[in-house]
Amino acid sequence: MSRIGKMPVAIPKGVEVKAETERVRVKGPKGELVSAIPSGLSVAVADGQVKIARANDEPHTRACHGLLRSLVANSVEGVTKGFTRELEISGVGYKAEVKGKSVVFSLGYSHPVDFPIPEGIAVAVDAKAGKLTVTGADKQKVGQTAAEIRKLRVPDPYKAKGIKYSNEIIRRKVGKAGGK
């Protein structure tokens, strides 16, 4: 039995979980999320808990057991608290600002970079500190959006200029050794 898969997911107040034949719907104050149920697994909602059970011990079913439990737990946490990913912009003249449904970056290129904000995601910019905050209910979508923003200007190892996660440590390299 999967150690993660056999643990029940507690449903907090204000969250509604519906187990259908092919998907699990989690609805809360921050939105609604849907997860597909792989074949061989069943979801039961009772007594304020969600329990995932599997029909057999095939490798694919065992692998999906813990995965589905984690997806449901992340959905419950997402619709109650939400998820946040913070990024830092460092470099002379590097900046960002939110304009409508997109973020416009100035990252040292000859043109501004326009990044459209996906549905269900909110981006906040603190221009003075050079910080960017990506928030939303869907953990995967928040992480993917943050990764795509970071990819616009990956920090270089020589001067550490670019966009990096706030908890990321950039290993610096030594430049050229100058004329000997």
PDB file of C-alpha atoms in Angstrom:
ATOM      1  CA  MET A   1       0.000   0.000   0.000  1.00  0.00           C
ATOM      2  CA  SER A   2       1.275   3.461  -0.843  1.00  0.00           C
ATOM      3  CA  ARG A   3       2.272   5.382   2.274  1.00  0.00           C
ATOM      4  CA  ILE A   4       1.066   8.652   0.806  1.00  0.00           C
ATOM      5  CA  GLY A   5      -1.947   7.183  -0.992  1.00  0.00           C
ATOM      6  CA  LYS A   6      -3.444   5.566   2.092  1.00  0.00           C
ATOM      7  CA  MET A   7      -3.454   8.794   4.132  1.00  0.00           C
ATOM      8  CA  PRO A   8      -6.860  10.510   4.076  1.00  0.00           C
ATOM      9  CA  VAL A   9      -7.174  14.150   3.008  1.00  0.00           C
ATOM     10  CA  ALA A  10      -9.016  16.321   5.550  1.00  0.00           C
ATOM     11  CA  ILE A  11     -11.670  18.643   4.108  1.00  0.00           C
ATOM     12  CA  PRO A  12     -11.720  22.030   5.883  1.00  0.00           C
ATOM     13  CA  LYS A  13     -14.892  24.100   6.342  1.00  0.00           C
ATOM     14  CA  GLY A  14     -15.978  26.005   3.265  1.00  0.00           C
ATOM     15  CA  VAL A  15     -14.562  23.389   0.865  1.00  0.00           C
ATOM     16  CA  GLU A  16     -16.766  21.068  -1.143  1.00  0.00           C
ATOM     17  CA  VAL A  17     -15.347  17.869  -2.685  1.00  0.00           C
ATOM     18  CA  LYS A  18     -17.334  15.841  -5.230  1.00  0.00           C
ATOM     19  CA  ALA A  19     -16.095  12.475  -6.471  1.00  0.00           C
ATOM     20  CA  GLU A  20     -17.505  11.677  -9.908  1.00  0.00           C
ATOM     21  CA  THR A  21     -16.751   8.607 -12.019  1.00  0.00           C
ATOM     22  CA  GLU A  22     -13.808  10.106 -13.909  1.00  0.00           C
ATOM     23  CA  ARG A  23     -12.840  13.218 -11.936  1.00  0.00           C
ATOM     24  CA  VAL A  24     -12.681  14.861  -8.529  1.00  0.00           C
ATOM     25  CA  ARG A  25     -14.035  18.404  -8.176  1.00  0.00           C
ATOM     26  CA  VAL A  26     -12.785  20.579  -5.333  1.00  0.00           C
ATOM     27  CA  LYS A  27     -14.608  23.871  -4.810  1.00  0.00           C
ATOM     28  CA  GLY A  28     -13.681  26.526  -2.254  1.00  0.00           C
ATOM     29  CA  PRO A  29     -13.396  30.252  -1.641  1.00  0.00           C
ATOM     30  CA  LYS A  30     -10.488  30.701  -4.102  1.00  0.00           C
ATOM     31  CA  GLY A  31     -12.030  28.787  -7.008  1.00  0.00           C
ATOM     32  CA  GLU A  32     -12.697  25.315  -8.362  1.00  0.00           C
ATOM     33  CA  LEU A  33     -10.144  22.684  -9.404  1.00  0.00           C
ATOM     34  CA  VAL A  34     -10.685  19.387 -11.209  1.00  0.00           C
ATOM     35  CA  SER A  35      -8.414  16.309 -11.144  1.00  0.00           C
ATOM     36  CA  ALA A  36      -8.857  13.261 -13.373  1.00  0.00           C
ATOM     37  CA  ILE A  37      -9.110   9.841 -11.707  1.00  0.00           C
ATOM     38  CA  PRO A  38      -6.889   7.236 -13.405  1.00  0.00           C
ATOM     39  CA  SER A  39      -8.354   3.793 -14.088  1.00  0.00           C
ATOM     40  CA  GLY A  40      -8.044   1.334 -11.223  1.00  0.00           C
ATOM     41  CA  LEU A  41      -8.510   3.979  -8.509  1.00  0.00           C
ATOM     42  CA  SER A  42     -11.623   5.008  -6.611  1.00  0.00           C
ATOM     43  CA  VAL A  43     -12.317   8.112  -4.521  1.00  0.00           C
ATOM     44  CA  ALA A  44     -14.654   8.143  -1.513  1.00  0.00           C
ATOM     45  CA  VAL A  45     -15.760  11.283   0.329  1.00  0.00           C
ATOM     46  CA  ALA A  46     -17.108  10.646   3.846  1.00  0.00           C
ATOM     47  CA  ASP A  47     -16.878  12.107   7.359  1.00  0.00           C
ATOM     48  CA  GLY A  48     -15.028  15.233   6.219  1.00  0.00           C
ATOM     49  CA  GLN A  49     -12.263  13.196   4.572  1.00  0.00           C
ATOM     50  CA  VAL A  50     -11.279  12.054   1.099  1.00  0.00           C
ATOM     51  CA  LYS A  51      -9.921   8.503   0.811  1.00  0.00           C
ATOM     52  CA  ILE A  52      -8.322   7.035  -2.295  1.00  0.00           C
ATOM     53  CA  ALA A  53      -8.361   3.254  -2.815  1.00  0.00           C
ATOM     54  CA  ARG A  54      -6.923   1.116  -5.593  1.00  0.00           C
ATOM     55  CA  ALA A  55      -8.394  -1.987  -7.178  1.00  0.00           C
ATOM     56  CA  ASN A  56      -5.174  -3.917  -7.887  1.00  0.00           C
ATOM     57  CA  ASP A  57      -1.413  -3.905  -7.360  1.00  0.00           C
ATOM     58  CA  GLU A  58      -0.285  -3.262 -10.920  1.00  0.00           C
ATOM     59  CA  PRO A  59       2.738  -0.914 -11.110  1.00  0.00           C
ATOM     60  CA  HIS A  60       0.836   1.828 -12.964  1.00  0.00           C
ATOM     61  CA  THR A  61      -2.056   1.766 -10.479  1.00  0.00           C
ATOM     62  CA  ARG A  62       0.353   1.833  -7.526  1.00  0.00           C
ATOM     63  CA  ALA A  63       2.199   4.792  -9.043  1.00  0.00           C
ATOM     64  CA  CYS A  64      -1.017   6.739  -9.569  1.00  0.00           C
ATOM     65  CA  HIS A  65      -2.307   6.009  -6.045  1.00  0.00           C
ATOM     66  CA  GLY A  66       0.001   8.438  -4.245  1.00  0.00           C
ATOM     67  CA  LEU A  67      -0.136  10.889  -7.137  1.00  0.00           C
ATOM     68  CA  LEU A  68      -3.921  11.241  -7.014  1.00  0.00           C
ATOM     69  CA  ARG A  69      -3.864  11.702  -3.246  1.00  0.00           C
ATOM     70  CA  SER A  70      -1.257  14.482  -3.612  1.00  0.00           C
ATOM     71  CA  LEU A  71      -3.260  16.153  -6.382  1.00  0.00           C
ATOM     72  CA  VAL A  72      -6.420  16.150  -4.257  1.00  0.00           C
ATOM     73  CA  ALA A  73      -4.503  17.450  -1.205  1.00  0.00           C
ATOM     74  CA  ASN A  74      -2.960  20.238  -3.308  1.00  0.00           C
ATOM     75  CA  SER A  75      -6.380  21.105  -4.718  1.00  0.00           C
ATOM     76  CA  VAL A  76      -7.859  21.374  -1.220  1.00  0.00           C
ATOM     77  CA  GLU A  77      -4.963  23.559  -0.063  1.00  0.00           C
ATOM     78  CA  GLY A  78      -5.145  25.652  -3.236  1.00  0.00           C
ATOM     79  CA  VAL A  79      -8.839  26.522  -2.941  1.00  0.00           C
ATOM     80  CA  THR A  80      -8.413  27.475   0.743  1.00  0.00           C
ATOM     81  CA  LYS A  81      -5.006  29.200   1.021  1.00  0.00           C
ATOM     82  CA  GLY A  82      -3.684  29.381  -2.540  1.00  0.00           C
ATOM     83  CA  PHE A  83      -0.091  29.015  -3.695  1.00  0.00           C
ATOM     84  CA  THR A  84       2.579  31.670  -4.111  1.00  0.00           C
ATOM     85  CA  ARG A  85       5.884  31.786  -5.966  1.00  0.00           C
ATOM     86  CA  GLU A  86       8.211  34.771  -5.573  1.00  0.00           C
ATOM     87  CA  LEU A  87      10.790  35.922  -8.115  1.00  0.00           C
ATOM     88  CA  GLU A  88      13.461  38.618  -7.994  1.00  0.00           C
ATOM     89  CA  ILE A  89      14.620  40.785 -10.889  1.00  0.00           C
ATOM     90  CA  SER A  90      18.230  41.924 -10.621  1.00  0.00           C
ATOM     91  CA  GLY A  91      20.233  43.947 -13.109  1.00  0.00           C
ATOM     92  CA  VAL A  92      20.685  47.585 -14.061  1.00  0.00           C
ATOM     93  CA  GLY A  93      17.578  48.767 -15.901  1.00  0.00           C
ATOM     94  CA  TYR A  94      15.750  45.452 -15.503  1.00  0.00           C
ATOM     95  CA  LYS A  95      12.145  46.048 -14.459  1.00  0.00           C
ATOM     96  CA  ALA A  96       8.591  44.799 -14.812  1.00  0.00           C
ATOM     97  CA  GLU A  97       5.116  46.297 -14.651  1.00  0.00           C
ATOM     98  CA  VAL A  98       1.612  44.888 -14.910  1.00  0.00           C
ATOM     99  CA  LYS A  99      -0.463  46.352 -17.762  1.00  0.00           C
ATOM    100  CA  GLY A 100      -3.967  44.910 -17.953  1.00  0.00           C
ATOM    101  CA  LYS A 101      -3.815  41.151 -18.539  1.00  0.00           C
ATOM    102  CA  SER A 102      -0.063  41.035 -19.158  1.00  0.00           C
ATOM    103  CA  VAL A 103       3.290  41.866 -17.594  1.00  0.00           C
ATOM    104  CA  VAL A 104       5.715  44.021 -19.580  1.00  0.00           C
ATOM    105  CA  PHE A 105       9.387  43.332 -18.845  1.00  0.00           C
ATOM    106  CA  SER A 106      12.425  45.439 -19.667  1.00  0.00           C
ATOM    107  CA  LEU A 107      15.270  42.919 -19.512  1.00  0.00           C
ATOM    108  CA  GLY A 108      18.144  44.424 -21.457  1.00  0.00           C
ATOM    109  CA  TYR A 109      16.885  43.330 -24.860  1.00  0.00           C
ATOM    110  CA  SER A 110      16.328  45.832 -27.683  1.00  0.00           C
ATOM    111  CA  HIS A 111      12.564  45.483 -27.144  1.00  0.00           C
ATOM    112  CA  PRO A 112      10.179  45.141 -24.203  1.00  0.00           C
ATOM    113  CA  VAL A 113       8.966  41.600 -23.486  1.00  0.00           C
ATOM    114  CA  ASP A 114       5.192  41.200 -23.135  1.00  0.00           C
ATOM    115  CA  PHE A 115       4.140  38.183 -21.016  1.00  0.00           C
ATOM    116  CA  PRO A 116       0.386  37.365 -20.993  1.00  0.00           C
ATOM    117  CA  ILE A 117      -0.948  36.333 -17.567  1.00  0.00           C
ATOM    118  CA  PRO A 118      -2.777  32.949 -17.719  1.00  0.00           C
ATOM    119  CA  GLU A 119      -6.366  32.565 -16.485  1.00  0.00           C
ATOM    120  CA  GLY A 120      -6.584  31.927 -12.729  1.00  0.00           C
ATOM    121  CA  ILE A 121      -3.166  33.459 -11.993  1.00  0.00           C
ATOM    122  CA  ALA A 122      -2.440  36.847 -10.408  1.00  0.00           C
ATOM    123  CA  VAL A 123       0.901  38.622 -10.734  1.00  0.00           C
ATOM    124  CA  ALA A 124       1.941  41.457  -8.415  1.00  0.00           C
ATOM    125  CA  VAL A 125       5.050  43.575  -9.015  1.00  0.00           C
ATOM    126  CA  ASP A 126       7.002  45.525  -6.386  1.00  0.00           C
ATOM    127  CA  ALA A 127       9.035  47.782  -8.682  1.00  0.00           C
ATOM    128  CA  LYS A 128      11.242  49.340  -5.998  1.00  0.00           C
ATOM    129  CA  ALA A 129      12.401  46.017  -4.539  1.00  0.00           C
ATOM    130  CA  GLY A 130      12.479  44.248  -7.917  1.00  0.00           C
ATOM    131  CA  LYS A 131      10.163  41.491  -6.706  1.00  0.00           C
ATOM    132  CA  LEU A 132       7.463  39.633  -8.589  1.00  0.00           C
ATOM    133  CA  THR A 133       4.797  37.509  -6.878  1.00  0.00           C
ATOM    134  CA  VAL A 134       2.832  34.848  -8.776  1.00  0.00           C
ATOM    135  CA  THR A 135      -0.278  33.588  -6.934  1.00  0.00           C
ATOM    136  CA  GLY A 136      -3.143  31.233  -7.744  1.00  0.00           C
ATOM    137  CA  ALA A 137      -5.152  28.215  -6.613  1.00  0.00           C
ATOM    138  CA  ASP A 138      -3.577  25.646  -8.970  1.00  0.00           C
ATOM    139  CA  LYS A 139      -0.091  24.670  -7.762  1.00  0.00           C
ATOM    140  CA  GLN A 140       1.023  23.349 -11.155  1.00  0.00           C
ATOM    141  CA  LYS A 141      -0.126  26.466 -13.000  1.00  0.00           C
ATOM    142  CA  VAL A 142       1.587  28.802 -10.492  1.00  0.00           C
ATOM    143  CA  GLY A 143       4.870  26.895 -10.792  1.00  0.00           C
ATOM    144  CA  GLN A 144       4.672  26.726 -14.586  1.00  0.00           C
ATOM    145  CA  THR A 145       3.973  30.465 -14.896  1.00  0.00           C
ATOM    146  CA  ALA A 146       6.879  31.299 -12.562  1.00  0.00           C
ATOM    147  CA  ALA A 147       9.182  29.029 -14.592  1.00  0.00           C
ATOM    148  CA  GLU A 148       8.121  30.683 -17.867  1.00  0.00           C
ATOM    149  CA  ILE A 149       8.764  34.148 -16.404  1.00  0.00           C
ATOM    150  CA  ARG A 150      12.190  33.054 -15.148  1.00  0.00           C
ATOM    151  CA  LYS A 151      12.983  31.681 -18.610  1.00  0.00           C
ATOM    152  CA  LEU A 152      12.618  35.164 -20.133  1.00  0.00           C
ATOM    153  CA  ARG A 153      16.036  36.097 -18.701  1.00  0.00           C
ATOM    154  CA  VAL A 154      17.784  33.262 -16.848  1.00  0.00           C
ATOM    155  CA  PRO A 155      20.366  34.632 -14.369  1.00  0.00           C
ATOM    156  CA  ASP A 156      23.904  34.403 -15.677  1.00  0.00           C
ATOM    157  CA  PRO A 157      26.591  32.864 -13.447  1.00  0.00           C
ATOM    158  CA  TYR A 158      29.053  35.769 -13.859  1.00  0.00           C
ATOM    159  CA  LYS A 159      27.058  38.798 -12.680  1.00  0.00           C
ATOM    160  CA  ALA A 160      23.842  37.049 -11.496  1.00  0.00           C
ATOM    161  CA  LYS A 161      21.725  39.429 -13.603  1.00  0.00           C
ATOM    162  CA  GLY A 162      18.295  38.192 -14.652  1.00  0.00           C
ATOM    163  CA  ILE A 163      15.151  36.756 -13.070  1.00  0.00           C
ATOM    164  CA  LYS A 164      15.573  34.221 -10.273  1.00  0.00           C
ATOM    165  CA  TYR A 165      13.400  32.586  -7.621  1.00  0.00           C
ATOM    166  CA  SER A 166      13.654  34.392  -4.273  1.00  0.00           C
ATOM    167  CA  ASN A 167      15.017  31.272  -2.538  1.00  0.00           C
ATOM    168  CA  GLU A 168      17.384  30.341  -5.389  1.00  0.00           C
ATOM    169  CA  ILE A 169      21.133  30.628  -4.923  1.00  0.00           C
ATOM    170  CA  ILE A 170      23.126  31.450  -8.045  1.00  0.00           C
ATOM    171  CA  ARG A 171      26.593  29.890  -8.038  1.00  0.00           C
ATOM    172  CA  ARG A 172      28.935  32.594  -9.232  1.00  0.00           C
ATOM    173  CA  LYS A 173      31.796  31.912 -11.618  1.00  0.00           C
ATOM    174  CA  VAL A 174      35.104  33.766 -11.784  1.00  0.00           C
ATOM    175  CA  GLY A 175      35.561  35.836 -14.924  1.00  0.00           C
ATOM    176  CA  LYS A 176      38.636  35.948 -17.149  1.00  0.00           C
ATOM    177  CA  ALA A 177      41.951  36.081 -15.335  1.00  0.00           C
ATOM    178  CA  GLY A 178      43.182  39.206 -17.212  1.00  0.00           C
ATOM    179  CA  GLY A 179      46.449  39.480 -19.166  1.00  0.00           C
ATOM    180  CA  LYS A 180      49.354  37.579 -17.592  1.00  0.00           C
TER     181      LYS A 180
END
